[in-house]
mmCIF file of C-alpha atoms in Angstrom:
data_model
loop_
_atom_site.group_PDB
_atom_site.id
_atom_site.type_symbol
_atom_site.label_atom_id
_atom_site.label_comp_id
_atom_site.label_asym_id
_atom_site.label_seq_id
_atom_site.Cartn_x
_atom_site.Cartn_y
_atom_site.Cartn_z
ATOM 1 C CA UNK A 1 -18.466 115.064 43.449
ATOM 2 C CA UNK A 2 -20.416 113.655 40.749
ATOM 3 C CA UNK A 3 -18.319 112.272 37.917
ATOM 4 C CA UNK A 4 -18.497 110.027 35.058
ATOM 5 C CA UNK A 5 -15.234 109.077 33.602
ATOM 6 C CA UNK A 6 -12.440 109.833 36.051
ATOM 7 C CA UNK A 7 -8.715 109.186 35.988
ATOM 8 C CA UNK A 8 -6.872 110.244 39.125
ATOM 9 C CA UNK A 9 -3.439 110.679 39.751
ATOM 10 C CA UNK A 10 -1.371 112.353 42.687
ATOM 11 C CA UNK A 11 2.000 113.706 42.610
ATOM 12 C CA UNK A 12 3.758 113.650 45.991
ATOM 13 C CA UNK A 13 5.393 116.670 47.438
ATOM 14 C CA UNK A 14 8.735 115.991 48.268
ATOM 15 C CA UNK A 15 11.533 118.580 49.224
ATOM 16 C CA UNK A 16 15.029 118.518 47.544
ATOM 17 C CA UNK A 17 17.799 121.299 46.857
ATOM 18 C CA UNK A 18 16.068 122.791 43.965
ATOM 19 C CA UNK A 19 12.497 123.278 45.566
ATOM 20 C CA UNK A 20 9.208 121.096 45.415
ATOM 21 C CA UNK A 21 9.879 117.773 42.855
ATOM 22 C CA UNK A 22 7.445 115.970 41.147
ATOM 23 C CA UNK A 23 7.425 112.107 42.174
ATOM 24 C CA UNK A 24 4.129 110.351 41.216
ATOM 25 C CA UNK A 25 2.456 107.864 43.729
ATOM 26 C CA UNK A 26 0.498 106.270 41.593
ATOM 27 C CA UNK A 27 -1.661 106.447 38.684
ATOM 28 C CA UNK A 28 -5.234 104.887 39.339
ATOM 29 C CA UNK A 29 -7.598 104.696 36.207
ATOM 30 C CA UNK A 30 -10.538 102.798 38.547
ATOM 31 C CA UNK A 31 -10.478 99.691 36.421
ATOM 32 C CA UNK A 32 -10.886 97.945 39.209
ATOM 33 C CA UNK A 33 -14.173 95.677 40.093
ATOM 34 C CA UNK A 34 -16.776 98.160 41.289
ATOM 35 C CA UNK A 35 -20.531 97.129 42.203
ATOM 36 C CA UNK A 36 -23.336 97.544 39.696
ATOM 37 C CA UNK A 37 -26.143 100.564 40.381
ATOM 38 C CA UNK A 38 -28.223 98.124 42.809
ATOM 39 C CA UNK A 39 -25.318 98.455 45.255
ATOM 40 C CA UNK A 40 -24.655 101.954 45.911
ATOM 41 C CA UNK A 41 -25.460 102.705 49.127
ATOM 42 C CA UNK A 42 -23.035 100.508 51.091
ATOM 43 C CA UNK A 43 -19.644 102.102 51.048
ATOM 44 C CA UNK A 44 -16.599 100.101 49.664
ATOM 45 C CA UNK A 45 -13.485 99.865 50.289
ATOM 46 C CA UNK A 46 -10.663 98.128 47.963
ATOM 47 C CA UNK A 47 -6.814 97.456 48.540
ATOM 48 C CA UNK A 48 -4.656 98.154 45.863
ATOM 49 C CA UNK A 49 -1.265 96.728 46.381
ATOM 50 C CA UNK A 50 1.409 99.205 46.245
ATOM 51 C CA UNK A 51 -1.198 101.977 46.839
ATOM 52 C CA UNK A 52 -3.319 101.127 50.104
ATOM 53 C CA UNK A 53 -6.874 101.812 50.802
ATOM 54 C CA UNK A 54 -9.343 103.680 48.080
ATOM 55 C CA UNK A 55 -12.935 104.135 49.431
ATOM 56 C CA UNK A 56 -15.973 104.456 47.312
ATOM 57 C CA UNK A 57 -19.311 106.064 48.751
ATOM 58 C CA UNK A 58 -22.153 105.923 46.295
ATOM 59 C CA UNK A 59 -20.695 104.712 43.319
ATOM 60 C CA UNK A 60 -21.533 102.042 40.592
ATOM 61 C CA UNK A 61 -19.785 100.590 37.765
ATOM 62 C CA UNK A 62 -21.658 101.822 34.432
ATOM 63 C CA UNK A 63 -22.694 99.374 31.592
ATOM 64 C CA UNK A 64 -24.048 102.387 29.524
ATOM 65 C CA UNK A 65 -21.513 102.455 26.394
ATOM 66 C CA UNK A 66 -23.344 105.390 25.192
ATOM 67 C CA UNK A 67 -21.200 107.647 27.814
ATOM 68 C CA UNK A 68 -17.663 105.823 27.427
ATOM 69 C CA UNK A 69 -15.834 106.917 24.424
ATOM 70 C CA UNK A 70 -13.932 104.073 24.225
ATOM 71 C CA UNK A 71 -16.478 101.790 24.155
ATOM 72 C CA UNK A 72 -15.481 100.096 27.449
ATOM 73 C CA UNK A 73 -17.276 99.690 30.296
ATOM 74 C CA UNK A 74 -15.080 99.594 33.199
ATOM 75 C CA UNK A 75 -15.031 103.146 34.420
ATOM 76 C CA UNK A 76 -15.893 104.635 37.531
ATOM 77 C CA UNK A 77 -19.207 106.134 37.673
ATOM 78 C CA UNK A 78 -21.128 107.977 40.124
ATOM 79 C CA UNK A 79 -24.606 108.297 40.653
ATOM 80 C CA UNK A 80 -26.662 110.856 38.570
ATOM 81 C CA UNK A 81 -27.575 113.432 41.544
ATOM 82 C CA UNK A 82 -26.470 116.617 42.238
ATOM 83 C CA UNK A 83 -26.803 118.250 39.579
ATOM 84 C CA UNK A 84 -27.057 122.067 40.671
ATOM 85 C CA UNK A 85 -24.778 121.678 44.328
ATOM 86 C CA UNK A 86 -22.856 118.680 45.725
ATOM 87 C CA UNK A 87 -24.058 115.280 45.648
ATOM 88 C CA UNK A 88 -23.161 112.262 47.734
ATOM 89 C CA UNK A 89 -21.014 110.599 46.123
ATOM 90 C CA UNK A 90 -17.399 110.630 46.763
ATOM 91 C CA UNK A 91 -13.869 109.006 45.960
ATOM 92 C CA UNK A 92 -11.197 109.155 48.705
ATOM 93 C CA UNK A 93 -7.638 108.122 48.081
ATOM 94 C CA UNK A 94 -5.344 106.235 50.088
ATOM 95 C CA UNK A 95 -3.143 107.784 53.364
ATOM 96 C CA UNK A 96 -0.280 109.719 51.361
ATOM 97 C CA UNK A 97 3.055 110.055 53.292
ATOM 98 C CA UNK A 98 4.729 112.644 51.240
ATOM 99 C CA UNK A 99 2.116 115.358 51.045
ATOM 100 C CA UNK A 100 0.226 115.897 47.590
ATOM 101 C CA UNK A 101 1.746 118.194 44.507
ATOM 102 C CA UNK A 102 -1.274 118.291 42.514
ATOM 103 C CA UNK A 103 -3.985 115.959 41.552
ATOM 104 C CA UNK A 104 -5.657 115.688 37.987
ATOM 105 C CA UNK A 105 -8.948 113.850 36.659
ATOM 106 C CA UNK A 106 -11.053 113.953 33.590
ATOM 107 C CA UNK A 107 -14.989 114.550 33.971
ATOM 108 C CA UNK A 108 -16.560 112.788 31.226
ATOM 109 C CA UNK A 109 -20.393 114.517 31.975
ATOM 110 C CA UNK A 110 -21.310 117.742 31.689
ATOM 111 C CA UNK A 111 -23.185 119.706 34.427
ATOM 112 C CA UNK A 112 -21.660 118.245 37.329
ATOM 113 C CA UNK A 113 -20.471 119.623 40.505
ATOM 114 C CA UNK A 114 -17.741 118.281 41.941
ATOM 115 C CA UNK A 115 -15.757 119.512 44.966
ATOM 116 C CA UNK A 116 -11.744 118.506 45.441
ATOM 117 C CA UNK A 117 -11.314 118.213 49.659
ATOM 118 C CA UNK A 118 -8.144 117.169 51.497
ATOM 119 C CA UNK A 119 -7.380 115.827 54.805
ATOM 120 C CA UNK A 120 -4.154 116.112 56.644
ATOM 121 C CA UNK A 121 -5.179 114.386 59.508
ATOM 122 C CA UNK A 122 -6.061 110.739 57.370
ATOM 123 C CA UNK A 123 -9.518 111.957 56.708
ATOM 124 C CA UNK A 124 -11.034 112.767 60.102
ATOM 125 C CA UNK A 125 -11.510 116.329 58.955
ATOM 126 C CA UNK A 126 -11.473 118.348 55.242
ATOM 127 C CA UNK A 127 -10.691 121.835 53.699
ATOM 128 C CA UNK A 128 -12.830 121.815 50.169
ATOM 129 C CA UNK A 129 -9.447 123.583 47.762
ATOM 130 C CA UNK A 130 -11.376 123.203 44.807
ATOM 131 C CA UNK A 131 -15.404 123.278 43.054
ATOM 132 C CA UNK A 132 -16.012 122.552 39.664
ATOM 133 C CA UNK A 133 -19.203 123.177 38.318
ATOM 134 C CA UNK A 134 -19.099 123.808 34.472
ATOM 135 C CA UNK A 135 -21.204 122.758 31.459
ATOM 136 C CA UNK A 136 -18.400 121.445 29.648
ATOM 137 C CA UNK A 137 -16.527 118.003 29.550
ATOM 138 C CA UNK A 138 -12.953 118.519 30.047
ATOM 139 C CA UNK A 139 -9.705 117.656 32.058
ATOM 140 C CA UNK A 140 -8.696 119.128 35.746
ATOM 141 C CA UNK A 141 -5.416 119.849 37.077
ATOM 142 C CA UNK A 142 -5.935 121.128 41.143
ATOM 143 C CA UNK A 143 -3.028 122.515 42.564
ATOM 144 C CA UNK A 144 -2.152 121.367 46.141
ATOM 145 C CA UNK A 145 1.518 122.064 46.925
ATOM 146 C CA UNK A 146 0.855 120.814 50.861
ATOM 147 C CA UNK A 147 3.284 118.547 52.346
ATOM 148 C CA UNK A 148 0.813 118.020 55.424
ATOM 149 C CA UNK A 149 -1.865 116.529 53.159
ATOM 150 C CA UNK A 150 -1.888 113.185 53.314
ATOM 151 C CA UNK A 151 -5.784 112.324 52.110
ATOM 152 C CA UNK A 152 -7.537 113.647 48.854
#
């Protein structure tokens, strides 16, 4: 999964009178602290408050501005392998108790492969639902629907 800019969000799956409904969990733009290039190979882990427990394997924060269109430099960033097949690095979300609707996320490189897995069992096992692995920069939308997945 080998991304450069990456906003994630997850819609929940919950079941009502007219069908599946749309209730976001949460919205995590990876703002957050994450170590610099010298520190990828230990994984992290980091509690968000209202959100639980987001793991990082193989991932640096970037102080390249020439990649960030905004000029910042607090995005995500993984590292810069993998670029014909999958990679090593990888973002796993919280333990979801709702299921999972969709999930979307920008990827702000081009010729990347990334591969979308879920768990329903908290992440002791995964199904790969979607592979990306396009020349172009652009924004994802993976459909789930699954009210037994509960990891992304």
């Amino acid at each position: 999964m080998m991304i450069k800019k990456m906003i994630f969000t997850v819609a929940a799956c919950t079941l009502s009178m007219a069908g599946l409904a749309q209730e976001p969990y949460f919205i995590q733009t990876f703002e957050d602290s994450i170590p610099s290039q010298d520190d990828v190979r230990e994984p992290l882990a980091f509690q968000i408050e209202g959100q639980g427990e987001w793991i990082f394997y193989n991932c640096f924060k970037a102080t390249n501005t020439k990649y960030i269109k905004d000029g910042s430099a607090g995005d995500l960033r993984m590292v810069k392998s993998g670029l014909n097949g999958p990679g090593d690095s990888y973002v796993i979300t919280p333990i979801f108790d709702r299921g999972v609707k969709k999930i979307t996320f920008d990827e702000g490189r081009t010729n990347k492969y990334i591969d979308v897995s879920v768990s329903k069992d908290g992440g002791q096992t995964w199904t790969s639902i979607y592979q990306y692995n396009k020349n172009t920069q652009e924004h994802n939308t993976v459909e789930v629907n699954d009210i037994e997945v509960n990891r992304v």
